CSV table of C-alpha atoms in Angstrom, one decimal:
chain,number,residue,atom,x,y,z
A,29,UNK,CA,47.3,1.1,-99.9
A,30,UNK,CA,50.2,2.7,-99.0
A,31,UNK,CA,49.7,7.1,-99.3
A,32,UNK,CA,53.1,8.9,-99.1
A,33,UNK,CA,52.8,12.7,-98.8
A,34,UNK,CA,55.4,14.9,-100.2
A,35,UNK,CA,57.1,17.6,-100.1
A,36,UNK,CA,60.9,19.6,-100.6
A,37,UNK,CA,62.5,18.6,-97.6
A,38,UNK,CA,60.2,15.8,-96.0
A,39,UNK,CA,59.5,17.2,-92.7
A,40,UNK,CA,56.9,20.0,-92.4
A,41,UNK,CA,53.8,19.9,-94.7
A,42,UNK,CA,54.1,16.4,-95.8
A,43,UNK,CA,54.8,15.7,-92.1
A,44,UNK,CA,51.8,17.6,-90.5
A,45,UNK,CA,49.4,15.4,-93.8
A,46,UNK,CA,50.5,12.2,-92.4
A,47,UNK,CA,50.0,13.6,-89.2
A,48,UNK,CA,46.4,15.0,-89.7
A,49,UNK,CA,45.7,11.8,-91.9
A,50,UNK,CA,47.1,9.7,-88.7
A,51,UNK,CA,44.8,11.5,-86.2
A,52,UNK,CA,47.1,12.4,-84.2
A,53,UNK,CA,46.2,16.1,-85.1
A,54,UNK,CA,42.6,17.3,-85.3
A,55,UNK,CA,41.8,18.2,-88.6
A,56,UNK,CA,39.3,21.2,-87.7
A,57,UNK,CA,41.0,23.5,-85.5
A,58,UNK,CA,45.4,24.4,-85.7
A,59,UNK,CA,47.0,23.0,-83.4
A,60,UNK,CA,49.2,24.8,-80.9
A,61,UNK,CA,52.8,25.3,-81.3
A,62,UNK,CA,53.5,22.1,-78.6
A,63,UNK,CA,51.1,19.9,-80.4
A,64,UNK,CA,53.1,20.6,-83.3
A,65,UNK,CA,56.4,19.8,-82.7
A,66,UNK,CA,55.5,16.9,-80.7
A,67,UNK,CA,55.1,15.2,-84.2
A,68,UNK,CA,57.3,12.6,-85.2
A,69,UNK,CA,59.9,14.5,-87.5
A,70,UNK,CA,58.6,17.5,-87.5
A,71,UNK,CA,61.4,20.2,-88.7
A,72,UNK,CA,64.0,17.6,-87.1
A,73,UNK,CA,64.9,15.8,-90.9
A,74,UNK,CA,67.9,17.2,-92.9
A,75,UNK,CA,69.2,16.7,-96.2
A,76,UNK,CA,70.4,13.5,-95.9
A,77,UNK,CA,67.1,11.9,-95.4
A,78,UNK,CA,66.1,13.0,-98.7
A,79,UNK,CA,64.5,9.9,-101.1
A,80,UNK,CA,64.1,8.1,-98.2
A,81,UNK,CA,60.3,7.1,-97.7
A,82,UNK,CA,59.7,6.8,-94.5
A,83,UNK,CA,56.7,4.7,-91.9
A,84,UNK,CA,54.5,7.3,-90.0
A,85,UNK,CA,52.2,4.7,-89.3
A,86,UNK,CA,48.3,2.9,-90.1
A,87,UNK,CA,45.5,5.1,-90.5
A,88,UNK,CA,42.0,3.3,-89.4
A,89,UNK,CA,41.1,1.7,-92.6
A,90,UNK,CA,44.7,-0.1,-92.7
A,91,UNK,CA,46.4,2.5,-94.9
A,92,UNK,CA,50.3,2.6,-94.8
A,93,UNK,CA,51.2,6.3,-94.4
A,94,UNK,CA,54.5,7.4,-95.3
A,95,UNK,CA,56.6,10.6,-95.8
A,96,UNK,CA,59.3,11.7,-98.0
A,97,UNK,CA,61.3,14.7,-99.1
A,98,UNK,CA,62.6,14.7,-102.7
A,99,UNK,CA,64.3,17.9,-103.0
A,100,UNK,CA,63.4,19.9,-106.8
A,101,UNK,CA,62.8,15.5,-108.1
A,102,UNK,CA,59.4,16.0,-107.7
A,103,UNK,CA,58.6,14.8,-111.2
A,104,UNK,CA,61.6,12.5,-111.5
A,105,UNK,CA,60.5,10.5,-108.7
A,106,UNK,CA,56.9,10.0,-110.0
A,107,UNK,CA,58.5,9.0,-113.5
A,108,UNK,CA,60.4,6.5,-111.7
A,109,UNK,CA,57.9,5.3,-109.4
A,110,UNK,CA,55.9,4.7,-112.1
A,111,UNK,CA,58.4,3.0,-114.4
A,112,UNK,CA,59.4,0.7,-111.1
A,113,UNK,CA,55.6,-0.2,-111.0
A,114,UNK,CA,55.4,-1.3,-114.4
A,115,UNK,CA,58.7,-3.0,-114.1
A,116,UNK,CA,58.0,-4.8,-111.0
A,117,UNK,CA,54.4,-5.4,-111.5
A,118,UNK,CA,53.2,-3.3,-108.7
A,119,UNK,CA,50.1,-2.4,-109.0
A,120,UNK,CA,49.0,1.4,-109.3
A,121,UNK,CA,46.3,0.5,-106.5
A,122,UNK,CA,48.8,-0.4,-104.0
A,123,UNK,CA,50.3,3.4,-104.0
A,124,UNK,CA,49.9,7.0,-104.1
A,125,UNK,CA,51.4,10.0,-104.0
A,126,UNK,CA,50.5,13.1,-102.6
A,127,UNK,CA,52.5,16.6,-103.2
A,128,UNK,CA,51.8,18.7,-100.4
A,129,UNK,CA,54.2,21.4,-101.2
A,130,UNK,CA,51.4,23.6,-102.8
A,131,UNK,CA,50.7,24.2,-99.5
A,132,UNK,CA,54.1,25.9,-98.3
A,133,UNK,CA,53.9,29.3,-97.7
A,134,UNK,CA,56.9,32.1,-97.6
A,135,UNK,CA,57.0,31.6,-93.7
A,136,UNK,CA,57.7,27.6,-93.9
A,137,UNK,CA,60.2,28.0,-96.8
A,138,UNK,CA,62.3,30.8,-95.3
A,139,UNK,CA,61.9,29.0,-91.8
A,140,UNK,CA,62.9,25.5,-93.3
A,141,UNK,CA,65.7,26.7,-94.8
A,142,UNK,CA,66.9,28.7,-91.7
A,143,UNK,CA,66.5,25.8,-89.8
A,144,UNK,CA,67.3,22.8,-91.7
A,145,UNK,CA,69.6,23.9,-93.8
A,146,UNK,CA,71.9,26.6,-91.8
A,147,UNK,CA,71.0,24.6,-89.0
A,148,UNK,CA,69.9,28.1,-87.1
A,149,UNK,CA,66.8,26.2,-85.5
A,150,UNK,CA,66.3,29.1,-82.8
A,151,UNK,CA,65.6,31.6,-85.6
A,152,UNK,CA,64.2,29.2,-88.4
A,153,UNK,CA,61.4,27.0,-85.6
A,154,UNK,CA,59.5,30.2,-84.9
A,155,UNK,CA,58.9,31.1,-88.7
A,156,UNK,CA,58.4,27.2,-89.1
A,157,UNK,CA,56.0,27.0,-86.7
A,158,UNK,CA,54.2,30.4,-87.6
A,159,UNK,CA,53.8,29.1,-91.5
A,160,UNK,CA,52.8,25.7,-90.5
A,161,UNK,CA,49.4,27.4,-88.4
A,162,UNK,CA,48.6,29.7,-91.3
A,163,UNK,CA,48.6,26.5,-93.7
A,164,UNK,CA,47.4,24.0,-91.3
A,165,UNK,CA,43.3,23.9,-92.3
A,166,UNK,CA,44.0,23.6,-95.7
A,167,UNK,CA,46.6,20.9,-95.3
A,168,UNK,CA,43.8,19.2,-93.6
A,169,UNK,CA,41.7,19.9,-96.2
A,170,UNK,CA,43.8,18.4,-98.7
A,171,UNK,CA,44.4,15.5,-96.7
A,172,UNK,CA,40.7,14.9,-95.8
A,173,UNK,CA,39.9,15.0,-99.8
A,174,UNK,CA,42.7,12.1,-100.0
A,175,UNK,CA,41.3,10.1,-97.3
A,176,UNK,CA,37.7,10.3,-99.0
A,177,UNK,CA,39.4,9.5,-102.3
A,178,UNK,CA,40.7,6.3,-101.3
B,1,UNK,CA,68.8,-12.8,-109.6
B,2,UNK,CA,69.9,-9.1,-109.1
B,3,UNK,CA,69.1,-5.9,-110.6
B,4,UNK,CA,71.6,-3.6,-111.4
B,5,UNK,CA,70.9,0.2,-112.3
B,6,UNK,CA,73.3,2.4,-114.4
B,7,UNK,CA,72.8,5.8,-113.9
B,8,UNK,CA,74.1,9.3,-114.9
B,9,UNK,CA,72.7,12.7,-113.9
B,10,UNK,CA,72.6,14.5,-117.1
B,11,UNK,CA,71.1,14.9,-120.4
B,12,UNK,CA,73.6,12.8,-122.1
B,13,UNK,CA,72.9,8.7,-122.5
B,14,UNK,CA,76.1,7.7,-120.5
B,15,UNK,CA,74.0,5.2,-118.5
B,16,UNK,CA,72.3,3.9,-121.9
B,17,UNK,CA,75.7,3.0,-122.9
B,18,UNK,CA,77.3,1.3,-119.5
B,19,UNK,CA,74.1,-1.1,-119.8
B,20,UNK,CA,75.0,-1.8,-123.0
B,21,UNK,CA,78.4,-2.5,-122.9
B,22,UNK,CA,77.3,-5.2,-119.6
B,23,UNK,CA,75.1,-6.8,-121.5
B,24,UNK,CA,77.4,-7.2,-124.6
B,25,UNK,CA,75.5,-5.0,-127.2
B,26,UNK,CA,79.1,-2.4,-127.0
B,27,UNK,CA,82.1,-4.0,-126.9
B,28,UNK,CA,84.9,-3.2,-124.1
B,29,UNK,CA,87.0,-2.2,-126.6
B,30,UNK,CA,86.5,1.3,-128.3
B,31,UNK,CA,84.8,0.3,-131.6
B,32,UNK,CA,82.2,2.8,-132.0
B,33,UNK,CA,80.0,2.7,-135.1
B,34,UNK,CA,77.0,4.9,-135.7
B,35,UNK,CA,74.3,3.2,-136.2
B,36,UNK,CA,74.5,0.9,-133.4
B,37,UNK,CA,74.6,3.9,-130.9
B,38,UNK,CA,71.8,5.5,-133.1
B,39,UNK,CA,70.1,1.7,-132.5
B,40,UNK,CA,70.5,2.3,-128.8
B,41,UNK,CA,69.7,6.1,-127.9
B,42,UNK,CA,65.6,6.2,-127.1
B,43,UNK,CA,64.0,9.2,-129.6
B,44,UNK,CA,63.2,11.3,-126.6
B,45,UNK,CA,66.5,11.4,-124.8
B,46,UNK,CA,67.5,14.4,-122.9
B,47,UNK,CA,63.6,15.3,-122.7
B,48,UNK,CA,62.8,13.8,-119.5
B,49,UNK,CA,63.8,11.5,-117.0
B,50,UNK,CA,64.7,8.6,-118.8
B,51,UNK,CA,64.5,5.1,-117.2
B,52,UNK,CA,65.0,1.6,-119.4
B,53,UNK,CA,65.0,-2.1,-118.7
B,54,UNK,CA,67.7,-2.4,-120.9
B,55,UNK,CA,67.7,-6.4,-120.6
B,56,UNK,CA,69.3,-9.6,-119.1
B,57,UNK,CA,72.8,-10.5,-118.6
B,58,UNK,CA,74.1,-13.7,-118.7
B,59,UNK,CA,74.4,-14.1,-115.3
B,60,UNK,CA,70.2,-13.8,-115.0
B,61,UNK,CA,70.2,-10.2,-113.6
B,62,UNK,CA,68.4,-7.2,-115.1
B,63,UNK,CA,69.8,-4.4,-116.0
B,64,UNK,CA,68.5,-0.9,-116.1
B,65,UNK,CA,69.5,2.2,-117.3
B,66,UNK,CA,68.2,5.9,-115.7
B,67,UNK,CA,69.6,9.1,-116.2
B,68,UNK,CA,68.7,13.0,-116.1
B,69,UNK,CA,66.4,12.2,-113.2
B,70,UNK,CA,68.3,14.6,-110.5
B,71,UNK,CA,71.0,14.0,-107.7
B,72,UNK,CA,72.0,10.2,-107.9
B,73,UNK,CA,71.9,10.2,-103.8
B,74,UNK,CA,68.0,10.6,-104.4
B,75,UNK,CA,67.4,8.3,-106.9
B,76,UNK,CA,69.1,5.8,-105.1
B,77,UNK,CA,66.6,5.9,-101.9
B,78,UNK,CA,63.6,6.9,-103.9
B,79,UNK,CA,64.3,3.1,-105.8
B,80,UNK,CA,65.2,1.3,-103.0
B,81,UNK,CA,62.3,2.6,-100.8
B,82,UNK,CA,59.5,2.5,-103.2
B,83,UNK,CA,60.8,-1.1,-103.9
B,84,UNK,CA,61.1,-1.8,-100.0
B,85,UNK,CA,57.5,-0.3,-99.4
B,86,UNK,CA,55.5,-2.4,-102.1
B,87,UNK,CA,57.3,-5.5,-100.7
B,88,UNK,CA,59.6,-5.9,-103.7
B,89,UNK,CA,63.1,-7.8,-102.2
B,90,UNK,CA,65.8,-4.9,-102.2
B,91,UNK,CA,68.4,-6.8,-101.0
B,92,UNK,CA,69.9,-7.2,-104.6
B,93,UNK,CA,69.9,-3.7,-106.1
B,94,UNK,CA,72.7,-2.4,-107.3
B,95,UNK,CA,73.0,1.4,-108.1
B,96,UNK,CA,75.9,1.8,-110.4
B,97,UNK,CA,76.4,5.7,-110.8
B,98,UNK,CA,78.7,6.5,-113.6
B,99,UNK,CA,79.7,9.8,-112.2
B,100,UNK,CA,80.6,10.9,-115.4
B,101,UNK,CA,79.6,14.1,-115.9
B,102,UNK,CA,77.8,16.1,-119.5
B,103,UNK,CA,79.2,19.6,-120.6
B,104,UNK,CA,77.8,22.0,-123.4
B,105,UNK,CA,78.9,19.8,-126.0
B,106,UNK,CA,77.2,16.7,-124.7
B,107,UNK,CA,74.3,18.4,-123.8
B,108,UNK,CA,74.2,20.0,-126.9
B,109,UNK,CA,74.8,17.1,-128.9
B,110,UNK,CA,71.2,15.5,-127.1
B,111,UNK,CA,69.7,18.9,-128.4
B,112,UNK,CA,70.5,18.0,-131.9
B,113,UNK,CA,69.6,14.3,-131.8
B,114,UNK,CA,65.9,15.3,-130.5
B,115,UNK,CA,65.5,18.0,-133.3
B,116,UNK,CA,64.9,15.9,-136.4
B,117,UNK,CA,66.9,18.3,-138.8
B,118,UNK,CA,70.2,18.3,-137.1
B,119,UNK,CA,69.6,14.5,-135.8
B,120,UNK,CA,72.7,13.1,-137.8
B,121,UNK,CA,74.5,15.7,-136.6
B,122,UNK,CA,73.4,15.1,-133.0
B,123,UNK,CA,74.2,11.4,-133.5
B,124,UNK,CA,78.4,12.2,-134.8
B,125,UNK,CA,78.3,14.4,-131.8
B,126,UNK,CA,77.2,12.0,-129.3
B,127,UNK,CA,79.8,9.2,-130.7
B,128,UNK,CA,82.5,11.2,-130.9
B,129,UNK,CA,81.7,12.1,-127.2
B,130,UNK,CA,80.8,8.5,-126.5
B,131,UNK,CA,84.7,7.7,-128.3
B,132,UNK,CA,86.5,9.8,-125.5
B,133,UNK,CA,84.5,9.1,-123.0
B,134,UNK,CA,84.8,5.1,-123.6
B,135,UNK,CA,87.7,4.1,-121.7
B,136,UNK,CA,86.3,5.6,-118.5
B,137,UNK,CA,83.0,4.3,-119.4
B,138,UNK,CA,84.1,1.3,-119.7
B,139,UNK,CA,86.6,1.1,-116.8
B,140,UNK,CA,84.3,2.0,-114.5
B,141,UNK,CA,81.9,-0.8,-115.3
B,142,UNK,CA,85.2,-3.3,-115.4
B,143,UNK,CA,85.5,-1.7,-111.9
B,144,UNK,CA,82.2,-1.9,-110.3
B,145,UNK,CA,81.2,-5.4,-111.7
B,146,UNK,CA,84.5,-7.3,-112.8
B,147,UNK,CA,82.7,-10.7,-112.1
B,148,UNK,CA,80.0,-10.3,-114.2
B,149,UNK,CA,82.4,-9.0,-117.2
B,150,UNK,CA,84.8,-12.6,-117.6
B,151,UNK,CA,85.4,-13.7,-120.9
B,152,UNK,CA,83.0,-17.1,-120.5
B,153,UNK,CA,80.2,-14.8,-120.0
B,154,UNK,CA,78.0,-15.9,-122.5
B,155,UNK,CA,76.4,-12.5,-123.3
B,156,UNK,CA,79.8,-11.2,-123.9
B,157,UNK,CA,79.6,-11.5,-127.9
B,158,UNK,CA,81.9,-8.9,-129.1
B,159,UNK,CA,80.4,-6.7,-132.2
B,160,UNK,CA,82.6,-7.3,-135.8
């Protein structure tokens, strides 16, 4: 099955699920500021990478884990998914969607943008990183109720 | 075999159309008659994101309209990589953005089709929007896909 967490921009919460889900995080304690940003696209993907799903890698059972950033097309791109399924004959087994943006607080949002968007990294990777701690255990959460889900 | 997708960002059927003037259900000329546009337009239009297989053209490819699903740049690599990820070929897809762009008028003329009272209303609206929009319309899809459009194509039957 392939699992693709999402989220607004692609690279923070739906980054640290495919990270937690991947094991490359422990999913019972946050992880420190380092362990962090040594994650694979962590608060390093822009705009531009928007829509684009992209390979994070195999969890254990042989699950494809993948991230993406949609911008505000949250709903669009489930409506289209969905139609492309039907279209194309995928099954619905073979994928699924996860919205991790529930789990964005005011720290990661005002961070993100700071950082991603106005490009001020040295002021917006602090308040990132700050957000991303306080949501950490229940991102895990979340992504420990997918992984017994599937 | 390739699939093509028209698509427009707003409420109004623009990419509805394009599909159907590739596949030959419009004509390339502006000839515009009511109920063949109120044949076309799904009943929910302008409610959601709106995605069709509109059908196949002569040539064997498929042809699909979306539109009022958000910015085109995001569509495009939300189709492709869904596609890519469930092993589908993406080598032929062709995302055909109209770029033409709704206003009040069009948007409200979508409005009126959805309400069932003003729906005849809605439906002069959206041809007489559809009438000057037609020779971009159609110029663009001359543009983007001139081969498929020749003459000997056999799903190009004009309408009377």
């Amino acid at each position: 099955m392939n699992i693709i967490y999402h989220c607004y921009g692609g690279t923070h919460s739906s980054v640290m699920a495919a990270a937690v889900h991947l094991g490359w995080l422990a999913g019972d304690k946050t992880p420190s500021r380092e362990e962090i940003l040594g994650v694979s696209y962590f608060d390093t993907r822009d705009n531009g990478t928007r829509g684009e799903i992209t390979y994070m890698g195999d969890d254990a059972r042989g699950h494809r884990v993948y991230i993406v950033g949609r911008g505000n097309s949250a709903r669009p791109m489930l409506h289209i998914t969905h139609r492309l399924s039907k279209i194309f004959g995928i099954e619905e087994e073979k994928y699924r969607f996860v919205d991790m943006s529930g789990h964005v607080n005011l720290c990661m949002r005002v961070g993100g943008v700071l950082s991603r968007k106005f490009k001020l990294v040295k002021m917006g990777r602090p308040l990132v990183l700050t957000g991303t701690r306080k949501a950490y255990l229940a991102i895990a959460e979340h992504v420990e109720e997918v992984k017994n889900s599937i | 075999m390739k699939h093509i997708f028209y698509y427009n960002s707003g409420l109004f059927p623009y990419a509805c159309f394009a599909s159907a003037v590739h596949l030959g259900i419009l004509p390339i000329e502006p000839f515009i008659e009511t109920e063949h546009i109120q044949n076309l337009i799904p009943e929910d239009t302008g409610r959601s994101v709106q995605f069709y297989y509109m059908g196949t053209d002569g040539y064997q490819n498929n042809i699909y309209a979306l539109w009022n699903a958000g910015p085109p740049e995001i569509v495009k690599k939300i189709i492709c990589s869904f596609l890519e990820i469930c092993g589908v070929e993406t080598g032929e897809i062709y995302f055909l953005d109209t770029g033409l762009k709704g206003d009040l008028h069009s948007g409200l003329s979508v409005l009126l089709y959805n309400w069932s009272p003003a729906r005849t209303a809605g439906i002069k609206m959206i041809c007489r929007r559809l009438s000057r929009d037609y020779e971009k319309l159609t110029g663009f899809i001359i543009k983007s896909a001139p081969e498929r459009l020749t003459k000997n194509a056999p799903y190009q039957i004009m309408l009377p």
